[in-house]
Amino acid sequence: SCRIKGFYPFPGTPSGPTAWFFREMHQGISVKTSDGSDSVFMDFMTKDGPAHPVWWDEGVKWQVLLGQNIGGEVRMRNSSREGGKASSKLERLRIIAANYDSDLNLYSNNCRIFCARMSREVERLNHDDADSADGTSKIMAEFVADACLAFDVVRAAILPMMYPAS
């Protein structure tokens, strides 16, 4: 199963209208096996975290707002129960995440889009074993996963477009 978790993009907890606007701005995805023996939390953010110039250089901030790519990285935190068996599907998801495009772009490849893509991969991996005489259940599952991805990508692209208005 997978669950997308939202975070404020900076330390501390804002209050008032700022809190509403920035709620769940940064997102990560938590994925675990059905028996809970193996799990991973993944997120996609600027390479080197707060040391990246986008956090302190106004010129870089403007370039990002205007659509330029910057370095990004996928962070993974693995967790497994002692004596728990590693999941082959979760291992394949980890490989997919490790090979994810690391060019971070505010509009087309941000943490929300990363979560949407990983959520789609979880659905695809979950239905990988679907055995049906004509394969319709697997095809339907992939169609639904792709439709959810398209919806989530549109939603993820709209939020950054509102930044200049703030």
GROMACS .gro file of C-alpha atoms in nm:
model
  166
    1SER     CA    1   0.000   0.000   0.000
    2CYS     CA    2   0.111   0.357  -0.045
    3ARG     CA    3   0.025   0.688   0.112
    4ILE     CA    4   0.134   1.036   0.014
    5LYS     CA    5   0.235   1.256   0.307
    6GLY     CA    6   0.249   1.634   0.299
    7PHE     CA    7   0.493   1.862   0.479
    8TYR     CA    8   0.562   2.231   0.520
    9PRO     CA    9   0.863   2.318   0.302
   10PHE     CA   10   1.054   2.479   0.589
   11PRO     CA   11   1.121   2.419   0.960
   12GLY     CA   12   0.856   2.517   1.211
   13THR     CA   13   0.481   2.540   1.172
   14PRO     CA   14   0.331   2.857   1.024
   15SER     CA   15  -0.006   2.988   1.133
   16GLY     CA   16  -0.293   3.182   0.978
   17PRO     CA   17  -0.338   3.213   0.601
   18THR     CA   18   0.027   3.124   0.545
   19ALA     CA   19  -0.032   2.787   0.708
   20TRP     CA   20  -0.318   2.708   0.472
   21PHE     CA   21  -0.126   2.816   0.162
   22PHE     CA   22   0.188   2.618   0.247
   23ARG     CA   23   0.018   2.309   0.388
   24GLU     CA   24   0.140   1.991   0.228
   25MET     CA   25   0.351   2.189  -0.017
   26HIS     CA   26   0.629   1.931  -0.006
   27GLN     CA   27   0.521   1.571  -0.050
   28GLY     CA   28   0.677   1.232   0.002
   29ILE     CA   29   0.540   0.882  -0.042
   30SER     CA   30   0.537   0.598   0.207
   31VAL     CA   31   0.507   0.247   0.066
   32LYS     CA   32   0.484  -0.073   0.267
   33THR     CA   33   0.420  -0.439   0.206
   34SER     CA   34   0.080  -0.586   0.290
   35ASP     CA   35   0.220  -0.761   0.598
   36GLY     CA   36   0.411  -0.448   0.706
   37SER     CA   37   0.747  -0.627   0.716
   38ASP     CA   38   0.918  -0.399   0.465
   39SER     CA   39   0.864  -0.031   0.386
   40VAL     CA   40   1.027   0.270   0.226
   41PHE     CA   41   0.966   0.644   0.249
   42MET     CA   42   1.074   0.839  -0.060
   43ASP     CA   43   1.076   1.204  -0.155
   44PHE     CA   44   1.224   1.419  -0.429
   45MET     CA   45   1.390   1.749  -0.349
   46THR     CA   46   1.678   1.979  -0.432
   47LYS     CA   47   2.015   1.810  -0.452
   48ASP     CA   48   2.211   1.878  -0.131
   49GLY     CA   49   1.891   1.997   0.043
   50PRO     CA   50   1.926   2.341   0.209
   51ALA     CA   51   2.281   2.383   0.075
   52HIS     CA   52   2.146   2.422  -0.282
   53PRO     CA   53   2.165   2.784  -0.407
   54VAL     CA   54   1.791   2.792  -0.481
   55TRP     CA   55   1.734   2.842  -0.109
   56TRP     CA   56   1.955   3.152  -0.075
   57ASP     CA   57   2.039   3.294  -0.420
   58GLU     CA   58   1.769   3.525  -0.562
   59GLY     CA   59   1.902   3.481  -0.918
   60VAL     CA   60   1.862   3.103  -0.900
   61LYS     CA   61   1.514   3.143  -0.748
   62TRP     CA   62   1.406   3.356  -1.045
   63GLN     CA   63   1.552   3.108  -1.292
   64VAL     CA   64   1.351   2.831  -1.126
   65LEU     CA   65   1.033   3.041  -1.129
   66LEU     CA   66   1.090   3.098  -1.501
   67GLY     CA   67   1.113   2.722  -1.563
   68GLN     CA   68   1.483   2.634  -1.551
   69ASN     CA   69   1.581   2.289  -1.423
   70ILE     CA   70   1.799   2.248  -1.115
   71GLY     CA   71   1.961   1.943  -0.958
   72GLY     CA   72   1.729   1.719  -0.765
   73GLU     CA   73   1.765   1.393  -0.577
   74VAL     CA   74   1.546   1.108  -0.461
   75ARG     CA   75   1.584   1.038  -0.091
   76MET     CA   76   1.487   0.693   0.036
   77ARG     CA   77   1.454   0.579   0.394
   78ASN     CA   78   1.416   0.204   0.421
   79SER     CA   79   1.260   0.027   0.716
   80SER     CA   80   1.201  -0.339   0.775
   81ARG     CA   81   1.088  -0.545   1.068
   82GLU     CA   82   1.352  -0.768   1.221
   83GLY     CA   83   1.330  -1.104   1.053
   84GLY     CA   84   1.099  -0.956   0.789
   85LYS     CA   85   1.131  -1.080   0.434
   86ALA     CA   86   1.236  -0.824   0.172
   87SER     CA   87   0.969  -0.769  -0.092
   88SER     CA   88   1.070  -0.813  -0.455
   89LYS     CA   89   0.806  -0.560  -0.566
   90LEU     CA   90   0.929  -0.304  -0.315
   91GLU     CA   91   1.284  -0.368  -0.433
   92ARG     CA   92   1.175  -0.305  -0.793
   93LEU     CA   93   1.010   0.021  -0.679
   94ARG     CA   94   1.334   0.124  -0.510
   95ILE     CA   95   1.522   0.063  -0.836
   96ILE     CA   96   1.265   0.265  -1.032
   97ALA     CA   97   1.297   0.552  -0.782
   98ALA     CA   98   1.678   0.537  -0.786
   99ASN     CA   99   1.671   0.575  -1.166
  100TYR     CA  100   1.421   0.864  -1.158
  101ASP     CA  101   1.503   1.176  -1.366
  102SER     CA  102   1.692   1.403  -1.126
  103ASP     CA  103   1.632   1.728  -1.316
  104LEU     CA  104   1.400   1.909  -1.077
  105ASN     CA  105   1.165   2.157  -1.242
  106LEU     CA  106   0.908   2.357  -1.050
  107TYR     CA  107   0.638   2.297  -1.313
  108SER     CA  108   0.706   1.959  -1.470
  109ASN     CA  109   0.917   1.746  -1.233
  110ASN     CA  110   0.866   1.836  -0.868
  111CYS     CA  111   0.803   1.638  -0.549
  112ARG     CA  112   0.429   1.612  -0.617
  113ILE     CA  113   0.483   1.473  -0.966
  114PHE     CA  114   0.741   1.230  -0.824
  115CYS     CA  115   0.481   1.105  -0.573
  116ALA     CA  116   0.220   1.072  -0.846
  117ARG     CA  117   0.460   0.870  -1.064
  118MET     CA  118   0.565   0.644  -0.776
  119SER     CA  119   0.201   0.591  -0.681
  120ARG     CA  120   0.133   0.479  -1.039
  121GLU     CA  121   0.429   0.241  -1.023
  122VAL     CA  122   0.296   0.092  -0.698
  123GLU     CA  123  -0.038   0.025  -0.867
  124ARG     CA  124   0.132  -0.131  -1.167
  125LEU     CA  125   0.354  -0.350  -0.950
  126ASN     CA  126   0.056  -0.457  -0.740
  127HIS     CA  127  -0.126  -0.574  -1.052
  128ASP     CA  128   0.180  -0.731  -1.213
  129ASP     CA  129   0.073  -1.073  -1.096
  130ALA     CA  130  -0.287  -1.034  -1.208
  131ASP     CA  131  -0.370  -1.343  -1.402
  132SER     CA  132  -0.678  -1.327  -1.611
  133ALA     CA  133  -0.760  -1.529  -1.919
  134ASP     CA  134  -0.772  -1.219  -2.136
  135GLY     CA  135  -0.560  -0.984  -1.919
  136THR     CA  136  -0.841  -0.732  -1.881
  137SER     CA  137  -0.795  -0.681  -1.507
  138LYS     CA  138  -0.429  -0.586  -1.555
  139ILE     CA  139  -0.513  -0.358  -1.849
  140MET     CA  140  -0.792  -0.192  -1.650
  141ALA     CA  141  -0.565  -0.147  -1.346
  142GLU     CA  142  -0.298   0.016  -1.564
  143PHE     CA  143  -0.557   0.241  -1.727
  144VAL     CA  144  -0.687   0.355  -1.388
  145ALA     CA  145  -0.330   0.410  -1.261
  146ASP     CA  146  -0.247   0.617  -1.571
  147ALA     CA  147  -0.567   0.822  -1.538
  148CYS     CA  148  -0.489   0.895  -1.172
  149LEU     CA  149  -0.135   0.995  -1.274
  150ALA     CA  150  -0.267   1.237  -1.538
  151PHE     CA  151  -0.504   1.397  -1.287
  152ASP     CA  152  -0.230   1.425  -1.022
  153VAL     CA  153   0.020   1.575  -1.269
  154VAL     CA  154  -0.228   1.846  -1.370
  155ARG     CA  155  -0.297   1.920  -1.003
  156ALA     CA  156   0.077   1.927  -0.924
  157ALA     CA  157   0.150   2.167  -1.210
  158ILE     CA  158  -0.122   2.415  -1.110
  159LEU     CA  159   0.010   2.487  -0.760
  160PRO     CA  160   0.349   2.633  -0.864
  161MET     CA  161   0.177   2.853  -1.122
  162MET     CA  162   0.010   3.030  -0.829
  163TYR     CA  163   0.343   3.121  -0.660
  164PRO     CA  164   0.394   3.453  -0.842
  165ALA     CA  165   0.048   3.563  -0.726
  166SER     CA  166   0.150   3.524  -0.361
   0.00000   0.00000   0.00000
